[in-house]
Amino acid sequence: MAKDDRRTMVLALLVVVIIAVPVVVFASMQNDNSNPTSSTVDSDALGRMVNVTSFARVVSCAPDITETVYAMGHGDDLVGVTTFCDFPQDVLDRKVAGTLTEIGGYWDPSIEQIVDLEPNLVLISSGVQTHLALIDRLEAKNISVVAFYPGKNLDEVFTNIDIMGQVFNDAKKASQLTAEMSSNMNKIKAITSVHTIKPKVLFAVWLDPLYTTGGATYVSDIITGAGGTNVFGYLTGWPQPSMEKVVEVQPDYIIVSGTMMLMTPEQIIESMHNDPIWGQTPAVKTGHVYVVAGQAENCFLRQGVRMVDAMHLLAEILFPNDFSADVPNTIGSEYQNYLTPLPDYASGGMTMLTPMAMTQV
Amino acid sequence: MPAEGMLLRIEDVEFSYEAVHTLNGVRFEARPGEFLGLIGPNGSGKTTLLRCINGLLKPQKGAIYLEGSQVSKMKLSEIAKVCAGVPTDIPDDFNISVEEYVYLGRYPHVENIWWEEREDEEQVEHAIECFELDPLRRRKLFEVSSGEKERVLLAKAVVQEPKVLLVDEPSAHLDLKFKLEVMERLHELSRRGITVIVASHDINLLIKYCDRVIIMKNGGIVKCGSPEEVMTPELIRDVYEVEAVVVREDGELVAVPKRPLREGEKRCAPGKG
Amino acid sequence: MGQSEKMEGQTTKRTKKRLYLIMLLGSVSLFVLFILYLSTGQVKLGFVESMQALVGYLGKLFSGGELTTSEFIVGEIRLPRAIAVIGVGIALSVAGAIMQAMIRNPLVDPYITGTSSGAAVAATVVMVIGFGITSSLLDFAVPIAAFVGAMAAFFFTMSLAEASGGRALNYVLAGIVTGTALSSVTTLLLTSFPTEVQDPLFWMFGSFNQIDWTKALLIILPSLVMCLIALLYARELNVILLGHEQSYQLGIDSRRLRRWMMVLAAMLTAVAVAFVGIIGFLGLIVPHICRIMVGSDHRLLLPASMIIGANVLLVADIICKTATGGELPVGAVIALVGAPFFGYLLVRKGREYAG
């Protein structure tokens, strides 16, 4: 090629790209969904309307979603879950038996493994980038995708249950579930509201450095719902306050989430006793440090249907006399043993335990 | 309009580097095949003048004509076909072979984007032969000695098929033998019709070979003429502020510096614009 | 004297032969790796089954028809991913080669003008602060932001560099200024939103697991075109290594050419980074490996960088995909694979290789 032709060539190439790019983008936006529908979701967490062709063979990409599916009674429809999904027990049993496949972790679902299961429906979280990236490819294979809210607060959790009701065409069950949860929350509130002074609670997600919850988070809502005050409620998000602040706020109760830490729950409590700052807090001095691990921890940190259990547990910790409960300082997956039945003041009798406690084997 | 036969014409060129007046009313002409020497003290504007001729610098006033066309109006690629420059040295970290380096000189003439054509190869081979670079072909540039490097630089300039060759301080780091060799080759090139302009501090070397010598001071041309006309003790004293004698030895003209002038002896040099 | 006649035409022939040789070997290797790529992944499909699936997929592209699971996996997941890998491989390698020619420094990689920091900050902002965009554009929000961020950072660096002299060193320093400033913004964002940290971090490690056909095409088409454009200027890249004055008198305004070439390199980098995150080391190591193998002549170096870059990235991503558990970050794997190989080459041929 001669030098003079070069400029023409460059321009030609650029024209090709400038035309091709919008064509590709446009072509990708064409959707074709002409399949029989079992259920319709009017608006999922991304505002999409989704026609679900069938809800047999479902993949869940988040542990809280898995729990919600089970709560709706459709646990048997699941064929794929994440490595972190571990509740209820049926999930673990089925993984061992090989009837439930792990499709990746929470942050990195494997599209290949999802597709390999030949699901009809995949449930994702709208807050995870890698989940969103799955939508196009799954829909290209005529797999319905429904997105759920990440659960920043209790409202989102209730909305998720609503959406789940639309997914399984069982709005009745969904509203039953939410009604029960609300009712239990109200009962807890009724019991604890007699106390005008709310105990100060510090919830530590991590201890070194201290990671705690500010106000307006899911965990903060649990604390408030249990009748306590979040000592760091004036902050937002998940802050890392300095130890001086701990001295300043003087928590009466400290809840530590202990699964990820290297020490055993007992060691954690002991180290806090020996720590110069932690040791000075009212919580440590009065022996009100509680370490939640295993499934107990999941109640607090997994934004899903078991949050009422978390609220219940925390309320029992804060006001043991009101609940006739005796919760030990270290609580693991046997936490449900400590949940006493909630009295039903209106009817004067006892009401059922919370739904999730029922499904435990 | 250029006069007949004039290859290079410089008319009243003025150039300033950020308010520092480097060139002032420079004018001269050169014929094809002339060997011109450019001398003058540091800062007299020799290098600046060379840079103006090949278009690297644009004079604020005046014009330079190459083969009748004004340099400031010519495209870079056109200037490159007519005018070539030989640098003082090649950077040491350059990792290509001698052969590849000489090929770079063909750039202004290569038509094809990628591969060289027969004509380009012929030119390069001819130059390699001329400058005895055959045994050094594959050597990397940093493996080549100073004397050999000089030949390489000249070969690259020659394949550019220039009509005007601008050489800046060719012999600065060369020993006696190579100094003479370089000048011999440049002289030969001028005999072949190329106008060669050499700027150098080595006065005696230039006056030995050049047809004409231009002596500059403070951005202006003090005198332009044959070596005999230019090499006078008076001029040397005015321009270089050095007391010198000029002798003729064995047919050769030689300037012998004696001592630098003291403060009181200096006076303004003529020829300032 | 007669010797020179025999040598006529030899130089070009020799260069041509070397080019064809490396392209041939590289292409064969690329083909093999491509097939290997299609046969590996988190779902175990045998080689034969993968090939059958590929053929089936291609057939159904034209005839239309329901894809089997294997065909879907090979054709809709692995095939576009392979193409994207090749696209990113050629883009980053050529961008790296260009930047090394522009800055004349062997430590230079395509991110030196701040493109990676710009992309990271923009992507982090989108991922952390939220979308608020309709879902069909959602998937594009991050790549668009990253591309814009990368180019914006580059143009900022360029204006800073040109304003301070426009020389190679100015670009390096301006790039450092832009890069560090933007990186600290990213860090601030991440510490302010610790719960949202995972998405941006994963993105920054670089990964091909979100590639679909649209993204693959949007990577490969611009990359190929821009690499072709770079190839058209291969000889000019050779000449400007002589420095500004020398290339000027050979007829090239090296400052102007450098600006355009840098824009090209920045665009190649931005396209790669936008869709797959920040893949380090490739743009740095591959041109050097190629220089050791074929020399500094850009007519050999650029095509070689393309083919070697594609090969290296395919190998790295195959390792990433098939590693235990989840996926590894590609950049780290490249460093593990590329650095020792580079070290070996350096020891073997380092003496000849001075720059």
PDB file of C-alpha atoms in Angstrom, chain A residues 21-249:
ATOM      1  CA  VAL A  21     -20.743  -0.518  17.349  1.00  0.00           C
ATOM      2  CA  PRO A  22     -24.242   0.939  17.460  1.00  0.00           C
ATOM      3  CA  VAL A  23     -25.490  -1.941  15.311  1.00  0.00           C
ATOM      4  CA  VAL A  24     -24.157  -4.457  17.809  1.00  0.00           C
ATOM      5  CA  VAL A  25     -25.574  -2.529  20.747  1.00  0.00           C
ATOM      6  CA  PHE A  26     -28.947  -2.197  19.073  1.00  0.00           C
ATOM      7  CA  ALA A  27     -29.085  -5.849  18.144  1.00  0.00           C
ATOM      8  CA  SER A  28     -28.359  -6.862  21.705  1.00  0.00           C
ATOM      9  CA  MET A  29     -31.294  -4.943  23.029  1.00  0.00           C
ATOM     10  CA  GLN A  30     -33.810  -6.889  20.997  1.00  0.00           C
ATOM     11  CA  ASN A  31     -35.622  -9.321  23.231  1.00  0.00           C
ATOM     12  CA  ASP A  32     -37.852 -12.162  22.347  1.00  0.00           C
ATOM     13  CA  ASN A  33     -39.986 -13.700  25.066  1.00  0.00           C
ATOM     14  CA  SER A  34     -42.804 -15.677  23.594  1.00  0.00           C
ATOM     15  CA  ASN A  35     -43.149 -18.556  25.986  1.00  0.00           C
ATOM     16  CA  PRO A  36     -45.943 -19.971  28.088  1.00  0.00           C
ATOM     17  CA  THR A  37     -46.145 -18.333  31.432  1.00  0.00           C
ATOM     18  CA  SER A  38     -46.708 -19.878  34.810  1.00  0.00           C
ATOM     19  CA  SER A  39     -46.498 -16.668  36.768  1.00  0.00           C
ATOM     20  CA  THR A  40     -45.711 -13.024  36.295  1.00  0.00           C
ATOM     21  CA  VAL A  41     -43.699 -10.700  38.417  1.00  0.00           C
ATOM     22  CA  ASP A  42     -44.921  -7.171  37.882  1.00  0.00           C
ATOM     23  CA  SER A  43     -41.843  -5.464  39.061  1.00  0.00           C
ATOM     24  CA  ASP A  44     -38.774  -7.107  40.513  1.00  0.00           C
ATOM     25  CA  ALA A  45     -35.999  -5.296  42.346  1.00  0.00           C
ATOM     26  CA  LEU A  46     -34.751  -3.894  39.052  1.00  0.00           C
ATOM     27  CA  GLY A  47     -38.176  -2.738  38.022  1.00  0.00           C
ATOM     28  CA  ARG A  48     -38.461  -5.393  35.351  1.00  0.00           C
ATOM     29  CA  MET A  49     -41.581  -7.251  34.497  1.00  0.00           C
ATOM     30  CA  VAL A  50     -40.754 -10.922  34.268  1.00  0.00           C
ATOM     31  CA  ASN A  51     -42.796 -13.754  32.826  1.00  0.00           C
ATOM     32  CA  VAL A  52     -41.787 -16.911  34.620  1.00  0.00           C
ATOM     33  CA  THR A  53     -42.233 -19.884  32.329  1.00  0.00           C
ATOM     34  CA  SER A  54     -42.063 -22.433  35.052  1.00  0.00           C
ATOM     35  CA  PHE A  55     -40.940 -22.539  38.617  1.00  0.00           C
ATOM     36  CA  ALA A  56     -39.786 -26.084  38.580  1.00  0.00           C
ATOM     37  CA  ARG A  57     -36.014 -26.196  38.615  1.00  0.00           C
ATOM     38  CA  VAL A  58     -34.939 -22.996  40.336  1.00  0.00           C
ATOM     39  CA  VAL A  59     -31.454 -21.696  41.021  1.00  0.00           C
ATOM     40  CA  SER A  60     -30.836 -19.335  43.917  1.00  0.00           C
ATOM     41  CA  CYS A  61     -27.774 -17.089  43.902  1.00  0.00           C
ATOM     42  CA  ALA A  62     -27.960 -15.913  47.497  1.00  0.00           C
ATOM     43  CA  PRO A  63     -28.429 -17.582  50.887  1.00  0.00           C
ATOM     44  CA  ASP A  64     -31.257 -15.329  51.974  1.00  0.00           C
ATOM     45  CA  ILE A  65     -33.090 -16.036  48.737  1.00  0.00           C
ATOM     46  CA  THR A  66     -32.705 -19.761  49.377  1.00  0.00           C
ATOM     47  CA  GLU A  67     -34.227 -19.367  52.820  1.00  0.00           C
ATOM     48  CA  THR A  68     -37.125 -17.373  51.459  1.00  0.00           C
ATOM     49  CA  VAL A  69     -37.825 -20.033  48.831  1.00  0.00           C
ATOM     50  CA  TYR A  70     -37.987 -22.637  51.564  1.00  0.00           C
ATOM     51  CA  ALA A  71     -40.203 -20.405  53.658  1.00  0.00           C
ATOM     52  CA  MET A  72     -42.622 -20.257  50.755  1.00  0.00           C
ATOM     53  CA  GLY A  73     -42.689 -24.030  50.721  1.00  0.00           C
ATOM     54  CA  HIS A  74     -40.908 -24.426  47.434  1.00  0.00           C
ATOM     55  CA  GLY A  75     -37.576 -25.741  48.691  1.00  0.00           C
ATOM     56  CA  ASP A  76     -37.981 -28.875  46.597  1.00  0.00           C
ATOM     57  CA  ASP A  77     -38.011 -26.818  43.415  1.00  0.00           C
ATOM     58  CA  LEU A  78     -34.442 -25.700  43.997  1.00  0.00           C
ATOM     59  CA  VAL A  79     -31.750 -27.393  41.927  1.00  0.00           C
ATOM     60  CA  GLY A  80     -28.871 -24.999  42.475  1.00  0.00           C
ATOM     61  CA  VAL A  81     -27.674 -22.866  45.393  1.00  0.00           C
ATOM     62  CA  THR A  82     -24.512 -21.058  46.482  1.00  0.00           C
ATOM     63  CA  THR A  83     -21.711 -22.528  48.569  1.00  0.00           C
ATOM     64  CA  PHE A  84     -22.887 -20.341  51.426  1.00  0.00           C
ATOM     65  CA  CYS A  85     -26.469 -21.607  51.436  1.00  0.00           C
ATOM     66  CA  ASP A  86     -26.834 -23.753  54.535  1.00  0.00           C
ATOM     67  CA  PHE A  87     -30.306 -23.303  55.971  1.00  0.00           C
ATOM     68  CA  PRO A  88     -32.549 -25.046  56.515  1.00  0.00           C
ATOM     69  CA  GLN A  89     -30.949 -28.387  57.163  1.00  0.00           C
ATOM     70  CA  ASP A  90     -32.570 -29.806  54.050  1.00  0.00           C
ATOM     71  CA  VAL A  91     -30.193 -27.718  51.986  1.00  0.00           C
ATOM     72  CA  LEU A  92     -27.174 -29.388  53.547  1.00  0.00           C
ATOM     73  CA  ASP A  93     -28.734 -32.817  53.283  1.00  0.00           C
ATOM     74  CA  ARG A  94     -29.533 -32.391  49.637  1.00  0.00           C
ATOM     75  CA  LYS A  95     -26.071 -31.090  48.858  1.00  0.00           C
ATOM     76  CA  VAL A  96     -24.618 -34.216  50.386  1.00  0.00           C
ATOM     77  CA  ALA A  97     -27.115 -36.387  48.552  1.00  0.00           C
ATOM     78  CA  GLY A  98     -26.210 -34.668  45.315  1.00  0.00           C
ATOM     79  CA  THR A  99     -29.675 -33.392  44.480  1.00  0.00           C
ATOM     80  CA  LEU A 100     -28.627 -29.801  45.051  1.00  0.00           C
ATOM     81  CA  THR A 101     -25.640 -28.396  43.156  1.00  0.00           C
ATOM     82  CA  GLU A 102     -23.413 -25.551  44.235  1.00  0.00           C
ATOM     83  CA  ILE A 103     -23.138 -22.989  41.476  1.00  0.00           C
ATOM     84  CA  GLY A 104     -20.510 -20.762  43.012  1.00  0.00           C
ATOM     85  CA  GLY A 105     -20.194 -18.331  45.866  1.00  0.00           C
ATOM     86  CA  TYR A 106     -22.221 -15.215  46.484  1.00  0.00           C
ATOM     87  CA  TRP A 107     -19.985 -12.889  44.509  1.00  0.00           C
ATOM     88  CA  ASP A 108     -19.031 -15.217  41.697  1.00  0.00           C
ATOM     89  CA  PRO A 109     -21.826 -17.420  40.404  1.00  0.00           C
ATOM     90  CA  SER A 110     -20.735 -19.601  37.536  1.00  0.00           C
ATOM     91  CA  ILE A 111     -22.895 -19.133  34.479  1.00  0.00           C
ATOM     92  CA  GLU A 112     -21.713 -22.413  33.071  1.00  0.00           C
ATOM     93  CA  GLN A 113     -22.813 -24.381  36.105  1.00  0.00           C
ATOM     94  CA  ILE A 114     -26.122 -22.573  36.290  1.00  0.00           C
ATOM     95  CA  VAL A 115     -26.898 -23.306  32.666  1.00  0.00           C
ATOM     96  CA  ASP A 116     -25.742 -26.866  33.044  1.00  0.00           C
ATOM     97  CA  LEU A 117     -28.525 -27.463  35.565  1.00  0.00           C
ATOM     98  CA  GLU A 118     -31.043 -26.504  32.895  1.00  0.00           C
ATOM     99  CA  PRO A 119     -33.113 -24.371  35.235  1.00  0.00           C
ATOM    100  CA  ASN A 120     -36.260 -22.496  34.300  1.00  0.00           C
ATOM    101  CA  LEU A 121     -35.782 -19.753  36.809  1.00  0.00           C
ATOM    102  CA  VAL A 122     -32.794 -18.067  38.377  1.00  0.00           C
ATOM    103  CA  LEU A 123     -33.129 -15.791  41.381  1.00  0.00           C
ATOM    104  CA  ILE A 124     -30.500 -13.127  41.812  1.00  0.00           C
ATOM    105  CA  SER A 125     -29.672 -10.196  44.052  1.00  0.00           C
ATOM    106  CA  SER A 126     -29.931  -6.751  42.494  1.00  0.00           C
ATOM    107  CA  GLY A 127     -27.015  -5.456  44.503  1.00  0.00           C
ATOM    108  CA  VAL A 128     -24.320  -7.692  43.075  1.00  0.00           C
ATOM    109  CA  GLN A 129     -22.687  -6.719  39.798  1.00  0.00           C
ATOM    110  CA  THR A 130     -21.840 -10.255  38.797  1.00  0.00           C
ATOM    111  CA  HIS A 131     -25.474 -11.296  39.261  1.00  0.00           C
ATOM    112  CA  LEU A 132     -26.664  -8.540  36.965  1.00  0.00           C
ATOM    113  CA  ALA A 133     -24.224  -9.668  34.343  1.00  0.00           C
ATOM    114  CA  LEU A 134     -25.985 -13.017  34.214  1.00  0.00           C
ATOM    115  CA  ILE A 135     -29.334 -11.638  33.085  1.00  0.00           C
ATOM    116  CA  ASP A 136     -28.679 -11.222  29.367  1.00  0.00           C
ATOM    117  CA  ARG A 137     -27.119 -14.580  28.832  1.00  0.00           C
ATOM    118  CA  LEU A 138     -29.698 -16.467  30.883  1.00  0.00           C
ATOM    119  CA  GLU A 139     -32.587 -14.784  29.119  1.00  0.00           C
ATOM    120  CA  ALA A 140     -30.973 -15.677  25.807  1.00  0.00           C
ATOM    121  CA  LYS A 141     -31.438 -19.284  26.827  1.00  0.00           C
ATOM    122  CA  ASN A 142     -35.082 -18.541  27.774  1.00  0.00           C
ATOM    123  CA  ILE A 143     -34.348 -18.824  31.450  1.00  0.00           C
ATOM    124  CA  SER A 144     -36.387 -16.399  33.523  1.00  0.00           C
ATOM    125  CA  VAL A 145     -34.456 -14.197  35.909  1.00  0.00           C
ATOM    126  CA  VAL A 146     -35.953 -12.420  38.873  1.00  0.00           C
ATOM    127  CA  ALA A 147     -33.954  -9.962  40.955  1.00  0.00           C
ATOM    128  CA  PHE A 148     -34.421  -9.394  44.669  1.00  0.00           C
ATOM    129  CA  TYR A 149     -33.441  -6.495  46.839  1.00  0.00           C
ATOM    130  CA  PRO A 150     -30.246  -6.855  48.827  1.00  0.00           C
ATOM    131  CA  GLY A 151     -32.153  -6.209  52.028  1.00  0.00           C
ATOM    132  CA  LYS A 152     -30.806  -2.996  53.359  1.00  0.00           C
ATOM    133  CA  ASN A 153     -33.695  -2.700  55.752  1.00  0.00           C
ATOM    134  CA  LEU A 154     -36.765  -4.572  56.901  1.00  0.00           C
ATOM    135  CA  ASP A 155     -38.959  -3.017  54.235  1.00  0.00           C
ATOM    136  CA  GLU A 156     -36.827  -4.528  51.503  1.00  0.00           C
ATOM    137  CA  VAL A 157     -37.096  -7.925  53.150  1.00  0.00           C
ATOM    138  CA  PHE A 158     -40.886  -7.710  53.120  1.00  0.00           C
ATOM    139  CA  THR A 159     -40.874  -6.571  49.524  1.00  0.00           C
ATOM    140  CA  ASN A 160     -38.694  -9.540  48.630  1.00  0.00           C
ATOM    141  CA  ILE A 161     -41.260 -11.867  50.151  1.00  0.00           C
ATOM    142  CA  ASP A 162     -43.917 -10.161  48.052  1.00  0.00           C
ATOM    143  CA  ILE A 163     -41.911 -10.678  44.916  1.00  0.00           C
ATOM    144  CA  MET A 164     -41.343 -14.283  45.873  1.00  0.00           C
ATOM    145  CA  GLY A 165     -45.100 -14.620  46.191  1.00  0.00           C
ATOM    146  CA  GLN A 166     -45.500 -13.381  42.647  1.00  0.00           C
ATOM    147  CA  VAL A 167     -42.808 -15.749  41.446  1.00  0.00           C
ATOM    148  CA  PHE A 168     -44.540 -18.813  42.833  1.00  0.00           C
ATOM    149  CA  ASN A 169     -47.978 -17.513  42.066  1.00  0.00           C
ATOM    150  CA  ASP A 170     -48.809 -17.778  45.720  1.00  0.00           C
ATOM    151  CA  ALA A 171     -49.549 -14.316  46.989  1.00  0.00           C
ATOM    152  CA  LYS A 172     -51.571 -15.856  49.762  1.00  0.00           C
ATOM    153  CA  LYS A 173     -48.637 -17.681  51.238  1.00  0.00           C
ATOM    154  CA  ALA A 174     -46.472 -14.612  50.910  1.00  0.00           C
ATOM    155  CA  SER A 175     -48.848 -12.387  52.778  1.00  0.00           C
ATOM    156  CA  GLN A 176     -49.300 -15.108  55.385  1.00  0.00           C
ATOM    157  CA  LEU A 177     -45.582 -15.127  55.888  1.00  0.00           C
ATOM    158  CA  THR A 178     -45.270 -11.384  56.166  1.00  0.00           C
ATOM    159  CA  ALA A 179     -48.281 -11.216  58.417  1.00  0.00           C
ATOM    160  CA  GLU A 180     -46.767 -13.732  60.760  1.00  0.00           C
ATOM    161  CA  MET A 181     -43.464 -11.988  60.808  1.00  0.00           C
ATOM    162  CA  SER A 182     -45.107  -8.619  61.434  1.00  0.00           C
ATOM    163  CA  SER A 183     -47.271 -10.051  64.112  1.00  0.00           C
ATOM    164  CA  ASN A 184     -44.334 -11.585  65.921  1.00  0.00           C
ATOM    165  CA  MET A 185     -42.435  -8.361  65.645  1.00  0.00           C
ATOM    166  CA  ASN A 186     -45.354  -6.551  67.155  1.00  0.00           C
ATOM    167  CA  LYS A 187     -45.556  -9.045  69.971  1.00  0.00           C
ATOM    168  CA  ILE A 188     -41.943  -8.548  70.777  1.00  0.00           C
ATOM    169  CA  LYS A 189     -42.450  -4.830  70.701  1.00  0.00           C
ATOM    170  CA  ALA A 190     -45.459  -5.090  72.954  1.00  0.00           C
ATOM    171  CA  ILE A 191     -43.457  -7.005  75.512  1.00  0.00           C
ATOM    172  CA  THR A 192     -40.396  -4.826  75.453  1.00  0.00           C
ATOM    173  CA  SER A 193     -42.091  -1.473  75.208  1.00  0.00           C
ATOM    174  CA  VAL A 194     -42.954  -1.486  78.886  1.00  0.00           C
ATOM    175  CA  HIS A 195     -39.379  -0.584  79.555  1.00  0.00           C
ATOM    176  CA  THR A 196     -38.899   3.112  79.154  1.00  0.00           C
ATOM    177  CA  ILE A 197     -35.143   2.904  79.382  1.00  0.00           C
ATOM    178  CA  LYS A 198     -33.794   1.144  76.342  1.00  0.00           C
ATOM    179  CA  PRO A 199     -30.604  -0.830  76.857  1.00  0.00           C
ATOM    180  CA  LYS A 200     -27.668   0.353  74.813  1.00  0.00           C
ATOM    181  CA  VAL A 201     -26.528  -2.273  72.376  1.00  0.00           C
ATOM    182  CA  LEU A 202     -23.313  -2.450  70.417  1.00  0.00           C
ATOM    183  CA  PHE A 203     -23.274  -4.913  67.549  1.00  0.00           C
ATOM    184  CA  ALA A 204     -19.759  -5.782  66.409  1.00  0.00           C
ATOM    185  CA  VAL A 205     -19.410  -7.375  63.000  1.00  0.00           C
ATOM    186  CA  TRP A 206     -15.656  -7.513  63.447  1.00  0.00           C
ATOM    187  CA  LEU A 207     -13.435  -6.788  66.389  1.00  0.00           C
ATOM    188  CA  ASP A 208     -10.036  -5.865  65.139  1.00  0.00           C
ATOM    189  CA  PRO A 209     -10.564  -3.238  63.834  1.00  0.00           C
ATOM    190  CA  LEU A 210     -14.028  -2.623  65.188  1.00  0.00           C
ATOM    191  CA  TYR A 211     -16.669  -2.754  62.491  1.00  0.00           C
ATOM    192  CA  THR A 212     -20.133  -1.988  63.705  1.00  0.00           C
ATOM    193  CA  THR A 213     -23.516  -1.048  62.358  1.00  0.00           C
ATOM    194  CA  GLY A 214     -24.732   2.478  62.032  1.00  0.00           C
ATOM    195  CA  GLY A 215     -28.376   3.436  61.947  1.00  0.00           C
ATOM    196  CA  ALA A 216     -30.704   2.571  59.066  1.00  0.00           C
ATOM    197  CA  THR A 217     -29.197  -0.814  58.443  1.00  0.00           C
ATOM    198  CA  TYR A 218     -30.907  -4.113  58.694  1.00  0.00           C
ATOM    199  CA  VAL A 219     -29.123  -5.043  61.901  1.00  0.00           C
ATOM    200  CA  SER A 220     -29.875  -1.679  63.445  1.00  0.00           C
ATOM    201  CA  ASP A 221     -33.538  -2.263  62.714  1.00  0.00           C
ATOM    202  CA  ILE A 222     -33.302  -5.580  64.530  1.00  0.00           C
ATOM    203  CA  ILE A 223     -31.797  -3.896  67.558  1.00  0.00           C
ATOM    204  CA  THR A 224     -34.532  -1.285  67.604  1.00  0.00           C
ATOM    205  CA  GLY A 225     -37.186  -3.897  67.042  1.00  0.00           C
ATOM    206  CA  ALA A 226     -35.852  -5.893  69.965  1.00  0.00           C
ATOM    207  CA  GLY A 227     -36.299  -2.915  72.224  1.00  0.00           C
ATOM    208  CA  GLY A 228     -32.730  -1.718  72.429  1.00  0.00           C
ATOM    209  CA  THR A 229     -30.826   1.314  71.144  1.00  0.00           C
ATOM    210  CA  ASN A 230     -27.994   1.037  68.723  1.00  0.00           C
ATOM    211  CA  VAL A 231     -25.115   2.962  70.348  1.00  0.00           C
ATOM    212  CA  PHE A 232     -23.823   3.931  66.938  1.00  0.00           C
ATOM    213  CA  GLY A 233     -27.186   4.665  65.458  1.00  0.00           C
ATOM    214  CA  TYR A 234     -26.143   8.216  64.774  1.00  0.00           C
ATOM    215  CA  LEU A 235     -23.638   7.022  62.182  1.00  0.00           C
ATOM    216  CA  THR A 236     -24.505   5.627  58.784  1.00  0.00           C
ATOM    217  CA  GLY A 237     -23.577   2.475  56.966  1.00  0.00           C
ATOM    218  CA  TRP A 238     -21.044   0.171  58.586  1.00  0.00           C
ATOM    219  CA  PRO A 239     -18.567   2.462  60.290  1.00  0.00           C
ATOM    220  CA  GLN A 240     -15.280   1.759  62.020  1.00  0.00           C
ATOM    221  CA  PRO A 241     -15.391   3.878  65.146  1.00  0.00           C
ATOM    222  CA  SER A 242     -12.284   4.355  67.200  1.00  0.00           C
ATOM    223  CA  MET A 243     -11.990   2.724  70.586  1.00  0.00           C
ATOM    224  CA  GLU A 244     -12.414   6.087  72.271  1.00  0.00           C
ATOM    225  CA  LYS A 245     -15.924   6.181  70.943  1.00  0.00           C
ATOM    226  CA  VAL A 246     -16.593   2.838  72.605  1.00  0.00           C
ATOM    227  CA  VAL A 247     -15.661   4.333  75.929  1.00  0.00           C
ATOM    228  CA  GLU A 248     -17.899   7.271  75.210  1.00  0.00           C
ATOM    229  CA  VAL A 249     -21.014   5.307  74.271  1.00  0.00           C
TER     230      VAL A 249
END
